[in-house]
């Protein structure tokens, strides 16, 4: 098996999994990987899950107020991708309840946006979906592509087709973008039973993705996120999404810290990766992201649950009148 030789002390501990469990770490944000083996001084075989996309058709209909878009197994000949029912969760250490019965249904080819005040549970919900150890599920079900997501380890969720982009991506000193992407891509290929790519073949694959995120070739030789600006880190997240392939991408405040030009580049890249068989869940505070990536549905979250669902017009109401007008309506 190929190895990345770098001191374990230089790798954010939350990126390390041993036998399916997260290491304890002071870091609060990290990419969800799988690590098949972790010797004391080496990182071996990381895997992430992401996916190529083209563009999504945005529906114009307004859905009924509530927490689910539909409960049927098919809608407009689209397959059910993710179904969350009555999901409850607590903070692992304090046992404080943080999710209070979340319901969400996502079909292939849909873009969903979750908005809400700080502390409403948006980011917590996304982290629970990928299996973050800071949270403990206490009730409800999550079915992803017909399988019980809650029974999967975090790395299994990644390999099954879930990708998450974090608000503050961490740096990995000593690991180049090229090596990182190549190893992660091959881990996903093995999971799917597809041929792995050698360095030269992989270079050809990744080269075509750089223009999509407006990055130069020398970017691949830089260590993962080390010395990157905020905009470069977000572009790097989308490059991973482009290279590795996912059925369901969670973008947690991908717009945070970006200027207008960087936001447009990132949004253009996301739109260029979307296709009718995959779906996206965006978490954001601001309507400006929704001007570039048009959601099929907007969900308003309050006190750990989705309290209202509708079309993009909800964002306009929010912009003019604030959350009070929506959550108390």
mmCIF file of N, CA, C and O in Angstrom, residues 43-132:
data_model
loop_
_atom_site.group_PDB
_atom_site.id
_atom_site.type_symbol
_atom_site.label_atom_id
_atom_site.label_comp_id
_atom_site.label_asym_id
_atom_site.label_seq_id
_atom_site.Cartn_x
_atom_site.Cartn_y
_atom_site.Cartn_z
ATOM 1 N N UNK A 43 1.085 8.173 7.910
ATOM 2 C CA UNK A 43 -0.328 8.226 7.550
ATOM 3 C C UNK A 43 -0.519 7.333 6.347
ATOM 4 O O UNK A 43 0.176 7.481 5.357
ATOM 5 N N UNK A 44 -1.421 6.396 6.425
ATOM 6 C CA UNK A 44 -1.591 5.462 5.316
ATOM 7 C C UNK A 44 -3.023 5.479 4.816
ATOM 8 O O UNK A 44 -3.960 5.349 5.576
ATOM 9 N N UNK A 45 -3.179 5.629 3.554
ATOM 10 C CA UNK A 45 -4.432 5.463 2.826
ATOM 11 C C UNK A 45 -5.592 6.274 3.356
ATOM 12 O O UNK A 45 -6.372 5.803 4.157
ATOM 13 N N UNK A 46 -5.709 7.538 2.933
ATOM 14 C CA UNK A 46 -6.884 8.321 3.277
ATOM 15 C C UNK A 46 -7.937 8.207 2.202
ATOM 16 O O UNK A 46 -7.594 8.070 1.069
ATOM 17 N N UNK A 47 -9.209 8.337 2.570
ATOM 18 C CA UNK A 47 -10.249 8.354 1.543
ATOM 19 C C UNK A 47 -11.295 9.384 1.848
ATOM 20 O O UNK A 47 -11.652 9.607 2.991
ATOM 21 N N UNK A 48 -11.738 10.056 0.795
ATOM 22 C CA UNK A 48 -12.817 11.034 0.861
ATOM 23 C C UNK A 48 -13.820 10.673 -0.204
ATOM 24 O O UNK A 48 -13.505 9.977 -1.141
ATOM 25 N N UNK A 49 -15.031 11.213 -0.106
ATOM 26 C CA UNK A 49 -16.012 10.913 -1.132
ATOM 27 C C UNK A 49 -16.580 12.177 -1.727
ATOM 28 O O UNK A 49 -17.012 13.052 -1.026
ATOM 29 N N UNK A 50 -16.541 12.297 -2.992
ATOM 30 C CA UNK A 50 -17.038 13.463 -3.700
ATOM 31 C C UNK A 50 -17.506 13.099 -5.090
ATOM 32 O O UNK A 50 -17.426 11.985 -5.493
ATOM 33 N N UNK A 51 -17.904 14.114 -5.959
ATOM 34 C CA UNK A 51 -18.432 13.679 -7.253
ATOM 35 C C UNK A 51 -18.504 14.721 -8.334
ATOM 36 O O UNK A 51 -18.624 15.888 -8.060
ATOM 37 N N UNK A 52 -18.400 14.292 -9.602
ATOM 38 C CA UNK A 52 -18.485 15.207 -10.735
ATOM 39 C C UNK A 52 -19.933 15.595 -10.991
ATOM 40 O O UNK A 52 -20.821 14.814 -10.817
ATOM 41 N N UNK A 53 -20.132 16.836 -11.424
ATOM 42 C CA UNK A 53 -21.476 17.288 -11.683
ATOM 43 C C UNK A 53 -21.506 18.213 -12.881
ATOM 44 O O UNK A 53 -20.525 18.810 -13.225
ATOM 45 N N UNK A 54 -22.694 18.371 -13.490
ATOM 46 C CA UNK A 54 -22.850 19.369 -14.547
ATOM 47 C C UNK A 54 -23.746 20.473 -14.031
ATOM 48 O O UNK A 54 -23.295 21.329 -13.313
ATOM 49 N N UNK A 55 -25.033 20.467 -14.307
ATOM 50 C CA UNK A 55 -25.874 21.513 -13.749
ATOM 51 C C UNK A 55 -27.214 20.937 -13.340
ATOM 52 O O UNK A 55 -27.654 19.928 -13.872
ATOM 53 N N UNK A 56 -27.868 21.600 -12.423
ATOM 54 C CA UNK A 56 -29.147 21.143 -11.917
ATOM 55 C C UNK A 56 -30.268 22.026 -12.418
ATOM 56 O O UNK A 56 -30.109 23.229 -12.511
ATOM 57 N N UNK A 57 -31.410 21.406 -12.692
ATOM 58 C CA UNK A 57 -32.598 22.172 -13.036
ATOM 59 C C UNK A 57 -33.266 22.587 -11.727
ATOM 60 O O UNK A 57 -33.561 21.770 -10.874
ATOM 61 N N UNK A 58 -33.507 23.872 -11.571
ATOM 62 C CA UNK A 58 -34.108 24.382 -10.343
ATOM 63 C C UNK A 58 -35.614 24.413 -10.495
ATOM 64 O O UNK A 58 -36.139 24.932 -11.471
ATOM 65 N N UNK A 59 -36.311 23.834 -9.525
ATOM 66 C CA UNK A 59 -37.757 23.875 -9.583
ATOM 67 C C UNK A 59 -38.266 25.201 -9.046
ATOM 68 O O UNK A 59 -37.670 25.795 -8.162
ATOM 69 N N UNK A 60 -39.387 25.657 -9.576
ATOM 70 C CA UNK A 60 -39.904 26.964 -9.193
ATOM 71 C C UNK A 60 -41.073 26.852 -8.228
ATOM 72 O O UNK A 60 -41.597 27.850 -7.758
ATOM 73 N N UNK A 61 -41.502 25.622 -7.962
ATOM 74 C CA UNK A 61 -42.683 25.463 -7.129
ATOM 75 C C UNK A 61 -42.376 25.784 -5.666
ATOM 76 O O UNK A 61 -41.261 25.647 -5.202
ATOM 77 N N UNK A 62 -43.379 26.211 -4.947
ATOM 78 C CA UNK A 62 -43.259 26.417 -3.517
ATOM 79 C C UNK A 62 -43.812 25.195 -2.819
ATOM 80 O O UNK A 62 -44.920 24.757 -3.100
ATOM 81 N N UNK A 63 -43.038 24.628 -1.900
ATOM 82 C CA UNK A 63 -43.503 23.444 -1.198
ATOM 83 C C UNK A 63 -44.209 23.864 0.081
ATOM 84 O O UNK A 63 -44.089 24.991 0.539
ATOM 85 N N UNK A 64 -44.941 22.934 0.643
ATOM 86 C CA UNK A 64 -45.723 23.253 1.819
ATOM 87 C C UNK A 64 -44.814 23.520 3.003
ATOM 88 O O UNK A 64 -43.721 22.970 3.106
ATOM 89 N N UNK A 65 -45.276 24.358 3.907
ATOM 90 C CA UNK A 65 -44.526 24.662 5.113
ATOM 91 C C UNK A 65 -44.409 23.391 5.940
ATOM 92 O O UNK A 65 -45.368 22.664 6.136
ATOM 93 N N UNK A 66 -43.206 23.117 6.428
ATOM 94 C CA UNK A 66 -43.000 21.918 7.216
ATOM 95 C C UNK A 66 -41.555 21.511 7.172
ATOM 96 O O UNK A 66 -40.704 22.252 6.723
ATOM 97 N N UNK A 67 -41.278 20.282 7.576
ATOM 98 C CA UNK A 67 -39.898 19.861 7.700
ATOM 99 C C UNK A 67 -39.486 18.837 6.667
ATOM 100 O O UNK A 67 -38.325 18.469 6.615
ATOM 101 N N UNK A 68 -40.411 18.353 5.836
ATOM 102 C CA UNK A 68 -40.047 17.393 4.827
ATOM 103 C C UNK A 68 -40.609 17.843 3.492
ATOM 104 O O UNK A 68 -41.688 18.413 3.407
ATOM 105 N N UNK A 69 -39.869 17.553 2.402
ATOM 106 C CA UNK A 69 -40.361 17.896 1.080
ATOM 107 C C UNK A 69 -41.274 16.818 0.544
ATOM 108 O O UNK A 69 -42.168 17.093 -0.232
ATOM 109 N N UNK A 70 -41.060 15.586 0.920
ATOM 110 C CA UNK A 70 -41.892 14.481 0.466
ATOM 111 C C UNK A 70 -41.517 13.237 1.232
ATOM 112 O O UNK A 70 -40.421 13.101 1.717
ATOM 113 N N UNK A 71 -42.434 12.280 1.312
ATOM 114 C CA UNK A 71 -42.119 11.035 2.001
ATOM 115 C C UNK A 71 -42.189 9.848 1.055
ATOM 116 O O UNK A 71 -41.991 8.719 1.464
ATOM 117 N N UNK A 72 -42.501 10.081 -0.217
ATOM 118 C CA UNK A 72 -42.585 8.984 -1.167
ATOM 119 C C UNK A 72 -41.194 8.547 -1.588
ATOM 120 O O UNK A 72 -40.220 9.257 -1.418
ATOM 121 N N UNK A 73 -41.111 7.361 -2.181
ATOM 122 C CA UNK A 73 -39.821 6.820 -2.586
ATOM 123 C C UNK A 73 -39.374 7.347 -3.938
ATOM 124 O O UNK A 73 -38.249 7.127 -4.338
ATOM 125 N N UNK A 74 -40.234 7.983 -4.683
ATOM 126 C CA UNK A 74 -39.827 8.574 -5.957
ATOM 127 C C UNK A 74 -40.629 9.829 -6.199
ATOM 128 O O UNK A 74 -41.763 9.946 -5.781
ATOM 129 N N UNK A 75 -40.031 10.790 -6.866
ATOM 130 C CA UNK A 75 -40.702 12.039 -7.178
ATOM 131 C C UNK A 75 -40.209 12.501 -8.525
ATOM 132 O O UNK A 75 -39.016 12.721 -8.725
ATOM 133 N N UNK A 76 -41.161 12.645 -9.469
ATOM 134 C CA UNK A 76 -40.798 13.061 -10.821
ATOM 135 C C UNK A 76 -39.711 12.157 -11.399
ATOM 136 O O UNK A 76 -38.762 12.610 -12.032
ATOM 137 N N UNK A 77 -39.845 10.840 -11.142
ATOM 138 C CA UNK A 77 -38.908 9.848 -11.663
ATOM 139 C C UNK A 77 -37.495 10.012 -11.120
ATOM 140 O O UNK A 77 -36.537 9.512 -11.708
ATOM 141 N N UNK A 78 -37.337 10.703 -9.995
ATOM 142 C CA UNK A 78 -36.037 10.834 -9.357
ATOM 143 C C UNK A 78 -35.964 9.869 -8.180
ATOM 144 O O UNK A 78 -36.961 9.602 -7.517
ATOM 145 N N UNK A 79 -34.778 9.360 -7.913
ATOM 146 C CA UNK A 79 -34.585 8.420 -6.819
ATOM 147 C C UNK A 79 -34.388 9.146 -5.495
ATOM 148 O O UNK A 79 -33.756 10.199 -5.443
ATOM 149 N N UNK A 80 -34.906 8.537 -4.444
ATOM 150 C CA UNK A 80 -34.700 9.061 -3.101
ATOM 151 C C UNK A 80 -33.242 8.853 -2.714
ATOM 152 O O UNK A 80 -32.714 7.745 -2.795
ATOM 153 N N UNK A 81 -32.577 9.914 -2.286
ATOM 154 C CA UNK A 81 -31.163 9.833 -1.928
ATOM 155 C C UNK A 81 -30.965 9.801 -0.421
ATOM 156 O O UNK A 81 -30.267 8.938 0.112
ATOM 157 N N UNK A 82 -31.587 10.740 0.288
ATOM 158 C CA UNK A 82 -31.411 10.858 1.736
ATOM 159 C C UNK A 82 -32.754 11.113 2.394
ATOM 160 O O UNK A 82 -33.519 11.965 1.949
ATOM 161 N N UNK A 83 -33.033 10.363 3.451
ATOM 162 C CA UNK A 83 -34.257 10.602 4.214
ATOM 163 C C UNK A 83 -33.940 10.604 5.708
ATOM 164 O O UNK A 83 -33.469 9.612 6.266
ATOM 165 N N UNK A 84 -34.168 11.752 6.321
ATOM 166 C CA UNK A 84 -33.930 11.937 7.753
ATOM 167 C C UNK A 84 -35.277 12.063 8.439
ATOM 168 O O UNK A 84 -36.104 12.890 8.053
ATOM 169 N N UNK A 85 -35.514 11.242 9.457
ATOM 170 C CA UNK A 85 -36.782 11.267 10.174
ATOM 171 C C UNK A 85 -36.547 11.395 11.675
ATOM 172 O O UNK A 85 -35.850 10.575 12.283
ATOM 173 N N UNK A 86 -37.121 12.441 12.259
ATOM 174 C CA UNK A 86 -37.156 12.637 13.710
ATOM 175 C C UNK A 86 -35.773 12.479 14.355
ATOM 176 O O UNK A 86 -35.631 11.894 15.438
ATOM 177 N N UNK A 87 -34.752 13.042 13.721
ATOM 178 C CA UNK A 87 -33.385 12.899 14.212
ATOM 179 C C UNK A 87 -33.144 13.769 15.437
ATOM 180 O O UNK A 87 -33.342 14.973 15.410
ATOM 181 N N UNK A 88 -32.702 13.146 16.506
ATOM 182 C CA UNK A 88 -32.345 13.874 17.721
ATOM 183 C C UNK A 88 -30.896 13.536 18.085
ATOM 184 O O UNK A 88 -30.414 12.434 17.818
ATOM 185 N N UNK A 89 -30.212 14.498 18.694
ATOM 186 C CA UNK A 89 -28.813 14.282 19.052
ATOM 187 C C UNK A 89 -28.426 15.189 20.202
ATOM 188 O O UNK A 89 -29.032 16.249 20.416
ATOM 189 N N UNK A 90 -27.383 14.770 20.925
ATOM 190 C CA UNK A 90 -26.872 15.544 22.051
ATOM 191 C C UNK A 90 -25.369 15.738 21.862
ATOM 192 O O UNK A 90 -24.713 15.013 21.098
ATOM 193 N N UNK A 91 -24.810 16.727 22.562
ATOM 194 C CA UNK A 91 -23.360 16.894 22.607
ATOM 195 C C UNK A 91 -22.793 15.766 23.458
ATOM 196 O O UNK A 91 -23.259 15.526 24.569
ATOM 197 N N UNK A 92 -21.803 15.064 22.945
ATOM 198 C CA UNK A 92 -21.320 13.845 23.601
ATOM 199 C C UNK A 92 -20.876 14.073 25.045
ATOM 200 O O UNK A 92 -21.215 13.294 25.939
ATOM 201 N N UNK A 93 -20.115 15.124 25.299
ATOM 202 C CA UNK A 93 -19.552 15.326 26.636
ATOM 203 C C UNK A 93 -20.588 15.818 27.643
ATOM 204 O O UNK A 93 -20.676 15.316 28.757
ATOM 205 N N UNK A 94 -21.377 16.822 27.243
ATOM 206 C CA UNK A 94 -22.308 17.438 28.189
ATOM 207 C C UNK A 94 -23.693 16.818 28.182
ATOM 208 O O UNK A 94 -24.492 17.056 29.088
ATOM 209 N N UNK A 95 -23.991 16.033 27.133
ATOM 210 C CA UNK A 95 -25.319 15.449 26.935
ATOM 211 C C UNK A 95 -26.403 16.520 26.723
ATOM 212 O O UNK A 95 -27.593 16.254 26.882
ATOM 213 N N UNK A 96 -25.985 17.720 26.376
ATOM 214 C CA UNK A 96 -26.947 18.776 26.049
ATOM 215 C C UNK A 96 -27.624 18.467 24.731
ATOM 216 O O UNK A 96 -26.974 18.180 23.741
ATOM 217 N N UNK A 97 -28.947 18.552 24.712
ATOM 218 C CA UNK A 97 -29.695 18.250 23.492
ATOM 219 C C UNK A 97 -29.491 19.357 22.469
ATOM 220 O O UNK A 97 -29.619 20.533 22.785
ATOM 221 N N UNK A 98 -29.164 18.981 21.234
ATOM 222 C CA UNK A 98 -28.833 19.974 20.218
ATOM 223 C C UNK A 98 -29.680 19.826 18.953
ATOM 224 O O UNK A 98 -29.946 20.794 18.261
ATOM 225 N N UNK A 99 -30.134 18.608 18.647
ATOM 226 C CA UNK A 99 -31.081 18.387 17.553
ATOM 227 C C UNK A 99 -32.376 17.848 18.145
ATOM 228 O O UNK A 99 -32.358 16.915 18.952
ATOM 229 N N UNK A 100 -33.495 18.423 17.733
ATOM 230 C CA UNK A 100 -34.765 18.134 18.391
ATOM 231 C C UNK A 100 -35.827 17.612 17.424
ATOM 232 O O UNK A 100 -36.960 18.070 17.433
ATOM 233 N N UNK A 101 -35.442 16.644 16.599
ATOM 234 C CA UNK A 101 -36.410 16.051 15.676
ATOM 235 C C UNK A 101 -36.322 16.640 14.282
ATOM 236 O O UNK A 101 -37.289 17.223 13.783
ATOM 237 N N UNK A 102 -35.171 16.471 13.631
ATOM 238 C CA UNK A 102 -34.972 16.998 12.279
ATOM 239 C C UNK A 102 -35.562 16.034 11.261
ATOM 240 O O UNK A 102 -35.346 14.819 11.330
ATOM 241 N N UNK A 103 -36.320 16.578 10.311
ATOM 242 C CA UNK A 103 -36.874 15.808 9.205
ATOM 243 C C UNK A 103 -36.451 16.460 7.896
ATOM 244 O O UNK A 103 -36.589 17.676 7.723
ATOM 245 N N UNK A 104 -35.928 15.653 6.980
ATOM 246 C CA UNK A 104 -35.482 16.176 5.696
ATOM 247 C C UNK A 104 -35.485 15.051 4.675
ATOM 248 O O UNK A 104 -35.015 13.944 4.958
ATOM 249 N N UNK A 105 -36.009 15.338 3.481
ATOM 250 C CA UNK A 105 -36.000 14.370 2.395
ATOM 251 C C UNK A 105 -35.344 14.986 1.175
ATOM 252 O O UNK A 105 -35.719 16.082 0.757
ATOM 253 N N UNK A 106 -34.346 14.303 0.638
ATOM 254 C CA UNK A 106 -33.596 14.809 -0.513
ATOM 255 C C UNK A 106 -33.626 13.770 -1.629
ATOM 256 O O UNK A 106 -33.264 12.607 -1.399
ATOM 257 N N UNK A 107 -34.045 14.198 -2.809
ATOM 258 C CA UNK A 107 -34.015 13.348 -3.989
ATOM 259 C C UNK A 107 -32.819 13.721 -4.860
ATOM 260 O O UNK A 107 -32.258 14.818 -4.742
ATOM 261 N N UNK A 108 -32.452 12.795 -5.745
ATOM 262 C CA UNK A 108 -31.377 13.076 -6.680
ATOM 263 C C UNK A 108 -31.712 14.304 -7.516
ATOM 264 O O UNK A 108 -32.865 14.523 -7.876
ATOM 265 N N UNK A 109 -30.699 15.105 -7.802
ATOM 266 C CA UNK A 109 -30.888 16.265 -8.658
ATOM 267 C C UNK A 109 -31.450 17.482 -7.956
ATOM 268 O O UNK A 109 -31.950 18.389 -8.610
ATOM 269 N N UNK A 110 -31.371 17.531 -6.623
ATOM 270 C CA UNK A 110 -31.904 18.662 -5.875
ATOM 271 C C UNK A 110 -30.787 19.395 -5.130
ATOM 272 O O UNK A 110 -29.817 18.791 -4.673
ATOM 273 N N UNK A 111 -30.975 20.705 -5.002
ATOM 274 C CA UNK A 111 -30.106 21.530 -4.161
ATOM 275 C C UNK A 111 -30.942 22.032 -3.001
ATOM 276 O O UNK A 111 -31.968 22.678 -3.205
ATOM 277 N N UNK A 112 -30.523 21.712 -1.790
ATOM 278 C CA UNK A 112 -31.218 22.161 -0.589
ATOM 279 C C UNK A 112 -30.330 23.136 0.168
ATOM 280 O O UNK A 112 -29.118 22.914 0.289
ATOM 281 N N UNK A 113 -30.920 24.198 0.675
ATOM 282 C CA UNK A 113 -30.188 25.168 1.491
ATOM 283 C C UNK A 113 -30.817 25.220 2.872
ATOM 284 O O UNK A 113 -32.049 25.254 3.001
ATOM 285 N N UNK A 114 -29.989 25.204 3.910
ATOM 286 C CA UNK A 114 -30.464 25.356 5.285
ATOM 287 C C UNK A 114 -29.961 26.684 5.819
ATOM 288 O O UNK A 114 -28.768 26.988 5.753
ATOM 289 N N UNK A 115 -30.883 27.492 6.320
ATOM 290 C CA UNK A 115 -30.547 28.786 6.896
ATOM 291 C C UNK A 115 -31.089 28.841 8.320
ATOM 292 O O UNK A 115 -31.981 28.072 8.699
ATOM 293 N N UNK A 116 -30.561 29.757 9.105
ATOM 294 C CA UNK A 116 -31.025 29.902 10.473
ATOM 295 C C UNK A 116 -30.046 30.731 11.285
ATOM 296 O O UNK A 116 -28.917 30.988 10.862
ATOM 297 N N UNK A 117 -30.486 31.128 12.464
ATOM 298 C CA UNK A 117 -29.637 31.927 13.343
ATOM 299 C C UNK A 117 -28.452 31.107 13.830
ATOM 300 O O UNK A 117 -28.444 29.875 13.755
ATOM 301 N N UNK A 118 -27.447 31.784 14.353
ATOM 302 C CA UNK A 118 -26.342 31.087 15.016
ATOM 303 C C UNK A 118 -26.887 30.245 16.163
ATOM 304 O O UNK A 118 -27.730 30.694 16.949
ATOM 305 N N UNK A 119 -26.410 29.009 16.256
ATOM 306 C CA UNK A 119 -26.853 28.134 17.330
ATOM 307 C C UNK A 119 -28.154 27.414 17.054
ATOM 308 O O UNK A 119 -28.672 26.719 17.939
ATOM 309 N N UNK A 120 -28.681 27.523 15.844
ATOM 310 C CA UNK A 120 -29.960 26.874 15.537
ATOM 311 C C UNK A 120 -29.801 25.390 15.230
ATOM 312 O O UNK A 120 -30.789 24.657 15.177
ATOM 313 N N UNK A 121 -28.556 24.935 15.004
ATOM 314 C CA UNK A 121 -28.320 23.511 14.775
ATOM 315 C C UNK A 121 -27.898 23.154 13.359
ATOM 316 O O UNK A 121 -27.770 21.967 13.039
ATOM 317 N N UNK A 122 -27.640 24.143 12.523
ATOM 318 C CA UNK A 122 -27.328 23.881 11.111
ATOM 319 C C UNK A 122 -26.044 23.053 10.947
ATOM 320 O O UNK A 122 -26.053 21.992 10.323
ATOM 321 N N UNK A 123 -24.945 23.568 11.489
ATOM 322 C CA UNK A 123 -23.671 22.866 11.352
ATOM 323 C C UNK A 123 -23.668 21.560 12.139
ATOM 324 O O UNK A 123 -23.067 20.568 11.712
ATOM 325 N N UNK A 124 -24.336 21.548 13.275
ATOM 326 C CA UNK A 124 -24.447 20.314 14.052
ATOM 327 C C UNK A 124 -25.114 19.221 13.237
ATOM 328 O O UNK A 124 -24.659 18.068 13.221
ATOM 329 N N UNK A 125 -26.177 19.572 12.544
ATOM 330 C CA UNK A 125 -26.893 18.604 11.713
ATOM 331 C C UNK A 125 -25.959 18.010 10.666
ATOM 332 O O UNK A 125 -25.919 16.790 10.456
ATOM 333 N N UNK A 126 -25.172 18.864 10.009
ATOM 334 C CA UNK A 126 -24.263 18.369 8.978
ATOM 335 C C UNK A 126 -23.206 17.446 9.569
ATOM 336 O O UNK A 126 -22.849 16.422 8.977
ATOM 337 N N UNK A 127 -22.703 17.793 10.748
ATOM 338 C CA UNK A 127 -21.671 16.973 11.381
ATOM 339 C C UNK A 127 -22.235 15.629 11.849
ATOM 340 O O UNK A 127 -21.546 14.605 11.790
ATOM 341 N N UNK A 128 -23.468 15.626 12.303
ATOM 342 C CA UNK A 128 -24.101 14.362 12.689
ATOM 343 C C UNK A 128 -24.243 13.449 11.468
ATOM 344 O O UNK A 128 -24.035 12.232 11.559
ATOM 345 N N UNK A 129 -24.561 14.035 10.317
ATOM 346 C CA UNK A 129 -24.707 13.232 9.103
ATOM 347 C C UNK A 129 -23.407 12.527 8.718
ATOM 348 O O UNK A 129 -23.435 11.410 8.199
ATOM 349 N N UNK A 130 -22.263 13.184 8.960
ATOM 350 C CA UNK A 130 -20.989 12.550 8.600
ATOM 351 C C UNK A 130 -20.375 11.763 9.750
ATOM 352 O O UNK A 130 -19.320 11.152 9.598
ATOM 353 N N UNK A 131 -21.010 11.767 10.916
ATOM 354 C CA UNK A 131 -20.544 10.926 12.020
ATOM 355 C C UNK A 131 -19.510 11.544 12.926
ATOM 356 O O UNK A 131 -18.659 10.844 13.480
ATOM 357 N N UNK A 132 -19.575 12.860 13.134
ATOM 358 C CA UNK A 132 -18.597 13.525 13.989
ATOM 359 C C UNK A 132 -18.747 13.042 15.434
ATOM 360 O O UNK A 132 -19.859 12.937 15.957
#
